[in-house]
Coordinates of C-alpha atoms and ligand atoms in Angstrom, one line a residue:
M1 CA 40.7 -12.3 -5.3
N2 CA 43.0 -9.7 -3.7
I3 CA 43.3 -10.0 0.1
L4 CA 45.6 -7.2 1.8
W5 CA 47.2 -6.9 -1.4
A6 CA 48.2 -10.4 -1.8
H7 CA 46.7 -12.1 -5.1
Q8 CA 44.8 -15.3 -4.5
I9 CA 43.2 -17.6 -7.1
V10 CA 40.3 -19.9 -6.0
T11 CA 39.3 -22.6 -8.5
V12 CA 36.7 -25.5 -8.6
D13 CA 37.7 -26.6 -12.1
P14 CA 38.8 -30.2 -12.2
E15 CA 41.0 -29.6 -15.1
N16 CA 43.0 -26.8 -13.2
I17 CA 43.3 -29.1 -10.3
K18 CA 44.6 -31.9 -12.4
E19 CA 47.2 -29.5 -13.7
I20 CA 48.1 -28.5 -10.3
L21 CA 48.2 -31.8 -8.6
A22 CA 49.5 -34.1 -11.4
T23 CA 50.4 -32.6 -14.7
R24 CA 52.6 -30.0 -13.6
F25 CA 53.1 -31.3 -10.1
Q26 CA 56.7 -29.8 -9.9
D27 CA 55.3 -26.2 -10.6
F28 CA 53.1 -26.1 -7.7
E29 CA 54.2 -26.4 -4.2
K30 CA 53.0 -26.1 -0.5
G31 CA 55.4 -23.4 -0.3
E32 CA 57.5 -21.7 2.4
K33 CA 54.5 -19.8 4.1
F34 CA 52.7 -23.0 4.3
H35 CA 55.8 -24.5 6.1
D36 CA 56.1 -21.7 8.3
M37 CA 52.5 -21.7 9.6
F38 CA 52.5 -25.3 10.3
E39 CA 56.3 -25.7 11.5
S40 CA 55.6 -25.0 15.2
F41 CA 53.0 -28.0 14.9
L42 CA 54.4 -30.3 12.4
G43 CA 58.0 -29.7 12.0
T44 CA 59.6 -30.2 8.6
G45 CA 57.7 -33.5 7.7
I46 CA 55.6 -34.8 4.9
F47 CA 53.0 -32.2 5.0
T48 CA 55.1 -29.2 5.3
S49 CA 58.0 -29.8 2.8
D50 CA 58.5 -29.8 -0.8
G51 CA 60.9 -31.3 -3.4
E52 CA 63.8 -33.5 -2.0
T53 CA 62.8 -33.2 1.7
W54 CA 59.1 -34.1 1.0
K55 CA 60.4 -37.3 -1.0
F56 CA 62.7 -38.2 1.7
H57 CA 59.5 -38.2 4.3
R58 CA 57.3 -40.0 1.5
S59 CA 59.6 -42.6 0.8
M60 CA 60.2 -43.1 4.7
A61 CA 56.6 -43.5 5.5
R62 CA 55.3 -45.7 2.5
P63 CA 56.7 -48.9 3.4
F64 CA 54.7 -48.7 6.5
F65 CA 51.4 -48.2 4.8
V66 CA 51.2 -51.8 3.2
R67 CA 47.9 -53.7 2.9
E68 CA 48.7 -56.4 5.1
R69 CA 49.5 -53.8 8.0
V70 CA 46.5 -51.7 7.6
S71 CA 44.3 -54.9 7.6
D72 CA 44.9 -56.0 11.0
F73 CA 41.8 -55.9 12.5
D74 CA 42.4 -56.9 15.9
Y75 CA 42.5 -53.5 17.2
F76 CA 39.7 -52.0 15.2
E77 CA 37.4 -54.7 16.9
R78 CA 38.5 -53.7 20.5
H79 CA 37.8 -50.1 19.9
S80 CA 34.6 -50.6 17.7
A81 CA 33.3 -52.8 20.7
K82 CA 33.7 -49.8 23.1
V83 CA 31.9 -47.5 20.8
I84 CA 28.9 -50.1 20.2
S85 CA 28.8 -50.7 24.0
I86 CA 28.4 -46.9 24.8
M87 CA 25.6 -46.4 21.9
E88 CA 23.8 -49.4 23.3
H89 CA 23.9 -48.2 26.7
M90 CA 22.4 -44.6 25.2
S91 CA 20.1 -46.5 23.1
A92 CA 18.6 -48.6 25.9
R93 CA 17.6 -45.5 27.7
S94 CA 16.6 -43.8 24.5
E95 CA 19.0 -41.1 25.0
A96 CA 20.6 -39.3 22.1
C97 CA 24.5 -39.3 21.7
D98 CA 27.0 -37.0 19.9
F99 CA 28.3 -39.5 17.5
Q100 CA 30.9 -37.1 16.2
D101 CA 32.7 -37.0 19.8
L102 CA 32.4 -40.8 19.9
F103 CA 34.0 -41.1 16.4
Q104 CA 36.8 -38.7 17.2
K105 CA 37.7 -40.6 20.4
F106 CA 37.5 -43.8 18.4
T107 CA 39.9 -42.6 15.8
L108 CA 42.1 -41.1 18.1
D109 CA 42.4 -44.3 20.1
T110 CA 42.8 -46.5 16.7
T111 CA 45.5 -44.0 15.3
T112 CA 47.6 -43.8 18.2
E113 CA 47.6 -47.8 18.8
F114 CA 48.4 -47.9 15.0
L115 CA 51.2 -45.6 15.3
F116 CA 52.6 -45.8 18.6
G117 CA 51.5 -49.3 19.9
S118 CA 50.2 -47.1 22.9
C119 CA 46.8 -46.1 22.9
T120 CA 44.9 -42.9 24.4
N121 CA 42.0 -44.9 25.2
T122 CA 39.7 -41.8 25.4
L123 CA 36.7 -44.1 24.8
D124 CA 37.2 -45.5 28.2
A125 CA 36.1 -42.3 30.1
P126 CA 33.5 -43.0 32.6
D127 CA 30.7 -40.7 30.9
N128 CA 31.3 -41.1 27.2
G129 CA 28.8 -39.7 24.7
K130 CA 28.2 -36.8 27.1
G131 CA 31.7 -35.5 28.1
D132 CA 35.4 -36.2 28.1
H133 CA 36.9 -36.7 31.5
N134 CA 40.0 -38.7 31.5
R135 CA 43.6 -38.0 31.3
Y136 CA 43.9 -38.1 27.8
A137 CA 41.3 -35.4 27.0
D138 CA 43.9 -32.8 27.6
F139 CA 45.9 -34.5 24.7
A140 CA 42.7 -34.5 22.5
R141 CA 41.9 -30.8 23.4
A142 CA 45.6 -29.6 22.6
F143 CA 45.4 -31.3 19.5
D144 CA 42.3 -29.5 18.6
R145 CA 43.6 -26.2 19.7
L146 CA 46.7 -26.6 17.6
Q147 CA 44.5 -27.1 14.2
D148 CA 42.7 -24.0 15.3
I149 CA 45.9 -22.1 15.4
V150 CA 47.3 -23.2 12.2
V151 CA 43.8 -22.9 10.4
T152 CA 43.7 -19.0 11.9
R153 CA 47.2 -18.7 10.5
V154 CA 46.3 -20.1 6.9
R155 CA 43.1 -17.7 6.7
I156 CA 45.0 -14.6 8.0
G157 CA 47.6 -15.3 5.3
S158 CA 51.3 -13.9 5.2
T159 CA 50.7 -11.4 7.9
W160 CA 49.9 -14.0 10.6
P161 CA 53.2 -13.6 12.6
L162 CA 51.7 -10.0 13.4
F163 CA 49.0 -11.7 15.6
E164 CA 51.4 -13.7 17.5
L165 CA 53.9 -11.1 18.2
F166 CA 53.7 -11.6 22.0
G167 CA 54.2 -15.3 21.8
D168 CA 53.9 -18.5 19.7
K169 CA 50.2 -19.7 20.3
S170 CA 51.3 -23.2 19.7
K171 CA 53.6 -23.5 22.3
G172 CA 51.1 -24.4 25.1
P173 CA 49.4 -27.1 23.5
M174 CA 52.5 -28.6 21.9
R175 CA 53.8 -28.9 25.5
I176 CA 50.9 -31.3 26.2
I177 CA 51.4 -33.2 22.7
N178 CA 55.0 -33.7 23.8
A179 CA 54.2 -34.8 27.3
F180 CA 52.3 -37.6 25.8
I181 CA 54.7 -38.7 22.9
D182 CA 58.1 -38.0 24.6
P183 CA 58.2 -40.9 27.2
I184 CA 57.0 -43.2 24.6
L185 CA 59.4 -42.0 22.1
K186 CA 62.3 -42.1 24.5
H187 CA 61.6 -45.6 25.4
A188 CA 61.4 -46.8 21.9
M189 CA 64.8 -45.3 21.2
R190 CA 66.2 -46.8 24.3
D191 CA 65.2 -50.1 23.5
R192 CA 65.6 -49.9 19.6
K193 CA 68.9 -52.0 19.8
N194 CA 67.1 -54.8 21.7
L195 CA 63.9 -54.6 19.2
L196 CA 64.0 -58.3 18.0
R197 CA 60.1 -58.7 17.0
E198 CA 59.2 -57.2 13.3
D199 CA 57.9 -53.7 13.3
V200 CA 54.5 -53.8 14.6
T201 CA 54.0 -50.1 14.7
F202 CA 54.7 -47.1 12.9
L203 CA 57.1 -46.0 15.7
D204 CA 59.0 -49.5 15.9
Y205 CA 59.6 -49.0 12.3
L206 CA 60.7 -45.3 12.5
V207 CA 63.2 -46.0 15.5
R208 CA 64.7 -49.0 13.3
T209 CA 65.2 -46.7 10.3
V210 CA 65.6 -43.1 11.5
D211 CA 68.3 -41.7 13.9
D212 CA 66.9 -38.3 14.7
E213 CA 64.1 -38.1 17.7
K214 CA 62.7 -34.6 16.1
T215 CA 62.3 -36.1 12.8
I216 CA 60.4 -39.1 14.3
R217 CA 58.3 -37.1 16.7
D218 CA 57.3 -34.9 13.7
A219 CA 56.5 -37.9 11.8
L220 CA 54.4 -39.1 14.4
C221 CA 52.6 -35.8 14.8
A222 CA 51.9 -35.5 10.9
K223 CA 50.3 -39.1 10.7
L224 CA 48.2 -38.4 13.9
L225 CA 47.0 -35.2 12.3
A226 CA 46.4 -36.9 9.0
G227 CA 44.6 -40.0 10.4
R228 CA 42.5 -38.6 13.2
D229 CA 39.8 -36.0 12.4
T230 CA 39.6 -37.0 8.7
T231 CA 38.4 -40.4 9.6
A232 CA 36.1 -39.3 12.1
S233 CA 34.6 -36.9 10.0
L234 CA 34.1 -39.6 7.3
L235 CA 32.2 -41.6 10.0
T236 CA 30.3 -38.7 11.3
F237 CA 29.0 -37.7 8.0
S238 CA 28.4 -41.4 7.0
T239 CA 26.1 -41.9 10.0
Y240 CA 24.5 -38.5 9.2
A241 CA 23.6 -39.9 5.6
L242 CA 22.2 -43.1 7.1
A243 CA 20.0 -40.7 9.2
L244 CA 18.9 -38.6 6.4
H245 CA 18.5 -41.5 3.8
P246 CA 16.7 -44.4 5.4
E247 CA 16.7 -46.0 1.9
A248 CA 20.5 -46.2 2.1
M249 CA 20.4 -47.4 5.5
L250 CA 18.1 -50.4 4.6
E251 CA 20.2 -51.2 1.5
L252 CA 23.6 -51.0 3.3
R253 CA 22.1 -53.2 6.3
K254 CA 21.1 -55.7 3.7
E255 CA 24.7 -56.1 2.4
V256 CA 26.0 -56.3 5.8
L257 CA 23.6 -58.8 7.1
R258 CA 23.7 -60.7 3.6
T259 CA 27.8 -60.9 3.9
V260 CA 28.4 -61.3 7.6
G261 CA 25.3 -61.7 9.4
Q262 CA 24.4 -60.3 12.9
M263 CA 27.5 -61.4 14.6
R264 CA 30.6 -62.3 12.8
A265 CA 33.5 -59.9 12.5
P266 CA 34.3 -58.8 9.1
T267 CA 37.4 -59.9 7.3
P268 CA 39.3 -58.1 4.6
A269 CA 37.8 -60.2 2.1
D270 CA 34.4 -59.4 3.3
I271 CA 35.1 -55.8 3.3
R272 CA 36.6 -55.9 -0.4
S273 CA 33.3 -57.9 -1.4
M274 CA 30.9 -55.3 -0.2
K275 CA 30.2 -52.9 -3.2
Y276 CA 27.3 -51.1 -1.7
L277 CA 29.5 -50.2 1.4
R278 CA 32.2 -48.8 -0.9
A279 CA 29.8 -47.0 -2.9
F280 CA 28.3 -45.6 0.0
I281 CA 31.5 -44.5 1.3
N282 CA 32.3 -42.8 -1.7
E283 CA 29.2 -40.9 -2.1
V284 CA 30.0 -39.5 1.5
L285 CA 33.3 -38.5 0.6
R286 CA 32.0 -36.9 -2.6
L287 CA 29.4 -34.6 -0.8
F288 CA 31.3 -34.3 2.4
P289 CA 34.9 -34.3 1.7
S290 CA 36.9 -34.7 5.0
L291 CA 39.3 -32.1 3.6
P292 CA 37.1 -29.8 1.7
V293 CA 39.6 -27.3 0.5
N294 CA 43.2 -27.4 0.0
I295 CA 45.9 -24.9 -1.3
R296 CA 49.2 -24.8 -3.4
R297 CA 51.6 -22.2 -4.5
S298 CA 52.6 -21.5 -7.9
V299 CA 56.4 -21.7 -8.5
V300 CA 56.4 -20.2 -12.1
S301 CA 53.8 -18.2 -14.1
S302 CA 52.0 -20.2 -16.6
A303 CA 48.5 -20.8 -18.4
L304 CA 46.1 -23.0 -16.7
P305 CA 43.6 -24.9 -19.2
S306 CA 40.1 -24.4 -18.5
P307 CA 37.8 -26.1 -20.7
L308 CA 35.1 -26.0 -18.5
S309 CA 34.8 -22.1 -18.1
K310 CA 34.9 -21.8 -21.9
M311 CA 37.1 -18.8 -21.5
G312 CA 40.2 -20.5 -22.7
P313 CA 43.3 -20.9 -20.9
L314 CA 43.6 -18.8 -17.7
Y315 CA 47.0 -16.8 -16.7
M316 CA 48.6 -18.1 -13.4
Q317 CA 51.0 -15.7 -11.8
D318 CA 54.3 -16.9 -10.4
H319 CA 54.2 -17.2 -6.4
V320 CA 50.7 -17.0 -6.2
S321 CA 48.3 -19.2 -3.8
I322 CA 45.8 -21.2 -5.5
T323 CA 42.9 -22.6 -3.4
Y324 CA 41.0 -25.6 -4.6
S325 CA 37.8 -26.5 -3.2
L326 CA 36.7 -30.1 -3.6
F327 CA 33.3 -29.5 -1.7
L328 CA 32.2 -27.2 -4.6
M329 CA 33.9 -29.3 -7.3
Q330 CA 32.4 -32.7 -6.3
R331 CA 28.9 -31.2 -6.4
R332 CA 29.2 -29.5 -9.8
A333 CA 26.1 -30.3 -11.9
D334 CA 28.1 -30.0 -15.1
V335 CA 30.5 -32.2 -13.9
W336 CA 28.2 -34.9 -12.1
G337 CA 25.0 -34.5 -13.6
G338 CA 21.7 -32.7 -12.7
D339 CA 21.3 -35.0 -9.7
A340 CA 24.9 -33.9 -8.3
E341 CA 23.5 -32.5 -4.9
M342 CA 21.5 -35.5 -4.2
F343 CA 22.9 -38.5 -2.2
K344 CA 22.9 -41.6 -4.3
P345 CA 25.5 -44.3 -3.8
E346 CA 24.1 -45.9 -6.8
R347 CA 25.8 -43.4 -9.1
W348 CA 29.0 -45.7 -8.0
L349 CA 27.6 -49.1 -9.1
D350 CA 27.7 -50.9 -12.4
I351 CA 23.9 -50.6 -13.2
P352 CA 22.8 -51.9 -16.7
G353 CA 21.1 -49.0 -18.6
Q354 CA 22.7 -46.2 -16.6
A355 CA 25.9 -45.7 -19.0
L356 CA 26.5 -42.2 -18.1
Q357 CA 26.3 -42.7 -14.1
T358 CA 28.9 -46.1 -14.3
K359 CA 31.9 -45.5 -12.1
P360 CA 32.3 -41.7 -12.7
Q361 CA 35.7 -41.6 -11.3
V362 CA 36.9 -43.8 -14.0
A363 CA 36.0 -41.3 -16.8
N364 CA 38.0 -38.6 -15.3
P365 CA 39.8 -39.3 -11.8
F366 CA 40.2 -35.7 -11.0
I367 CA 36.5 -35.0 -10.6
F368 CA 36.5 -37.3 -7.2
L369 CA 39.7 -36.2 -5.0
P370 CA 39.1 -36.8 -1.4
F371 CA 42.2 -38.4 -1.1
N372 CA 44.1 -36.0 -3.3
G373 CA 45.5 -36.8 -6.7
G374 CA 49.1 -37.2 -8.1
P375 CA 52.2 -37.8 -6.4
R376 CA 51.0 -36.5 -3.1
M377 CA 48.1 -38.9 -2.8
C378 CA 47.0 -39.9 0.9
L379 CA 49.1 -42.8 2.3
G380 CA 46.5 -43.4 4.6
Q381 CA 43.5 -44.1 2.1
G382 CA 43.7 -48.0 2.4
F383 CA 43.9 -47.7 6.5
A384 CA 40.8 -45.0 6.6
Y385 CA 38.5 -47.2 4.1
Q386 CA 39.3 -50.4 6.3
E387 CA 38.9 -48.3 9.4
C388 CA 35.6 -46.7 8.5
S389 CA 34.2 -49.8 6.8
Y390 CA 34.9 -51.8 9.8
L391 CA 33.1 -49.8 12.4
L392 CA 30.2 -49.1 10.0
I393 CA 29.7 -52.7 9.6
R394 CA 29.7 -53.5 13.4
L395 CA 27.3 -50.6 13.9
L396 CA 24.8 -51.9 11.3
Q397 CA 24.9 -55.2 12.7
R398 CA 23.7 -53.9 16.0
F399 CA 21.7 -51.0 15.1
R400 CA 18.8 -50.9 12.6
A401 CA 18.4 -47.0 12.4
F402 CA 19.8 -43.9 13.4
D403 CA 17.4 -41.0 14.1
F404 CA 18.0 -37.2 14.4
A405 CA 17.6 -35.9 18.0
P406 CA 16.2 -32.4 17.6
D407 CA 15.5 -32.5 21.5
A408 CA 19.1 -33.0 22.2
Q409 CA 20.9 -30.8 19.6
P410 CA 22.4 -27.7 21.0
L411 CA 21.1 -24.6 19.1
V412 CA 24.4 -23.8 17.6
S413 CA 24.4 -27.3 15.9
L414 CA 20.9 -26.7 14.1
P415 CA 21.4 -25.4 10.3
P416 CA 21.0 -21.6 9.9
K417 CA 17.4 -20.6 9.2
E418 CA 18.5 -19.2 5.8
W419 CA 19.5 -22.5 4.6
A420 CA 16.0 -23.4 4.1
Q421 CA 15.5 -20.8 1.4
I422 CA 18.6 -21.8 -0.4
K423 CA 17.6 -24.0 -3.6
G424 CA 19.4 -27.3 -3.4
R425 CA 21.2 -29.1 -0.9
A426 CA 21.4 -26.8 1.9
S427 CA 17.7 -26.9 2.5
I428 CA 17.6 -30.5 3.5
E429 CA 20.4 -30.4 5.9
R430 CA 19.8 -31.4 9.5
C431 CA 23.2 -30.1 11.0
R432 CA 25.4 -27.1 10.7
I433 CA 28.1 -28.0 8.4
K434 CA 31.6 -26.3 9.0
S435 CA 35.1 -26.7 8.1
S436 CA 38.4 -25.8 10.0
L437 CA 41.0 -28.1 8.5
V438 CA 38.5 -30.7 8.3
L439 CA 34.8 -30.8 7.6
Y440 CA 32.8 -31.3 10.8
A441 CA 29.1 -30.7 12.3
E442 CA 29.1 -27.6 14.4
G443 CA 28.0 -28.5 18.0
G444 CA 28.0 -32.2 17.3
M445 CA 26.3 -34.8 15.3
W446 CA 23.3 -35.9 17.8
L447 CA 21.6 -38.8 16.9
R448 CA 19.7 -41.9 18.7
A449 CA 20.8 -45.3 17.7
R450 CA 17.7 -47.8 17.6
A451 CA 18.9 -51.4 18.6
A452 CA 18.5 -54.3 16.1
D453 CA 16.1 -57.1 17.7
G454 CA 18.8 -59.8 17.3
S455 CA 16.6 -62.2 15.1
E456 CA 16.8 -60.3 11.8
S457 CA 17.1 -62.2 8.6
A458 CA 19.6 -61.4 5.9
C459 CA 17.0 -58.9 4.5
P460 CA 15.7 -56.8 7.1
E461 CA 12.7 -54.5 6.5
Q462 CA 12.1 -51.3 8.3
Ligands
HEM501 C1 38.9 -40.2 5.6 C2 40.1 -40.1 5.8 C3 41.2 -39.3 5.0 C4 41.0 -38.5 4.1 C5 39.9 -38.1 3.5 C6 42.4 -38.1 3.8 C7 42.8 -37.0 2.9 C8 44.3 -36.8 2.5 C9 44.3 -35.7 1.5 C10 43.2 -34.8 0.9 C11 45.7 -35.5 1.4 C12 46.5 -34.4 0.7 C13 47.0 -33.4 1.7 C14 47.9 -32.7 0.9 O1 49.0 -33.0 0.5 O2 47.4 -31.1 0.7 C15 46.2 -36.5 2.4 C16 47.7 -36.8 2.6 C17 48.3 -37.6 3.8 N1 47.4 -38.6 4.2 FE1 45.3 -38.9 4.5 N2 43.2 -38.8 4.3 C18 42.6 -39.8 5.2 C19 43.1 -40.4 6.3 C20 44.7 -40.7 6.4 C21 45.1 -41.7 7.4 C22 44.1 -42.6 8.6 C23 46.4 -41.6 7.4 C24 47.5 -42.3 8.2 C25 47.2 -42.9 9.3 C26 46.6 -40.4 6.3 C27 48.0 -40.2 6.0 C28 48.3 -39.2 5.1 C29 49.6 -38.8 4.6 C30 50.9 -39.6 5.2 C31 49.6 -37.8 3.8 C32 50.6 -37.0 3.2 C33 50.9 -37.4 1.8 C34 52.1 -36.6 1.1 O3 52.0 -35.5 1.3 O4 52.9 -37.4 0.3 N3 45.4 -40.2 5.8 N4 45.2 -37.3 3.1

């Protein structure tokens, strides 16, 4: 494409993407323009840098994301209990609830606690499920605003500074973010010499290993951005898939009740043993990847292999942006089979006689990249799987179904009428799927939760 005299390549070919992210990692960078668009928000951190600076930030963050740390379930339990209590309250009155809003609060609370040890407690607002009146709502709104600002910059491209000639739009919301982070950060810096306990939070770890306050603040903002909406998106589309596919709900509840019963909190070993749950989450991430589109910039000119396009290698100019869409690539029929657009967690399981479908990602890991591939792979993958699994298990212990609530859905959240005419997946969607930085349901994900009756056996029937 040529937009405002700038060339841009768009690809949905796994072989191209493999080349960009892994095989020739050093020849494709995020680039200076990307850095400039995000700098006022994320500074020069892991997301916005390349080369040695990126390596420094990656090696600084990596030790914190070890398995033991992301498997500390105490605070998942506390925050899950709040989500469940809100849903139970709404369910008892047969009221619909915006699940997306709840999950955004849940992931903001868990991620701030994981990173800072100080939680935003957005789930404690008195009228949850309907609104968001507490003092942290400003923080959440400022964060959303910042994401909108940077997405708009990415969409406008190189000329974005022209649209902010009269001032950097991120300044206002950044003041609100800093007002939350700065006191916590200053306190931690002041006390760091007396920090006798081992690092409990990412902040403990950073103040012990890094001297510069700005580097620490940027690192915290980056992880907050990385961890909050991505996981909320995964949870939102997980419950959407459960509402849309009651057979998957039944199967998943069977596994949950067989493994942990109706009351017991899951352990990391329980989660590891739950094969259908993992398959279910992968299938959600395949059809609804939290980061549906991503971008890199070529450093040198080259030829990209494209066996699927059957056109031979494709010329890739130097200093040109290349956008790759996972949303489209992970739905390609020639890659995933004729049922690519169907929701089928079974395709991730070892099913005798279904050789073609067995663990598709093993055959070619680059056809499934919700957490990215190559050296810049997501550091929070383990944390995200644990967090999402934990909450889903807790929800399925308490609720036996999630039903759509068209009566409560705002108009803007309904799928556009023309989707009904489109052949394939779009015609069965019940919400308006959109993307800013992450995939989300426009106007919210309005569902009603049906409570389980508390006396179910390990094999529930509908
Ligand atoms: C469902 C949840 C998540 C998804 C789908 C996801 C996906 C991704 C993707 C696609 C990238 C690559 C971005 C790029 O370089 O262009 C990434 C990077 C990253 N993610 Fe995640 N992420 C999730 C959750 C998390 C969580 C919970 C954390 C931490 C609390 C996290 C931390 C990071 C970090 C630090 C990077 C930067 C890696 C680097 O550039 O070296 N992510 N993630």
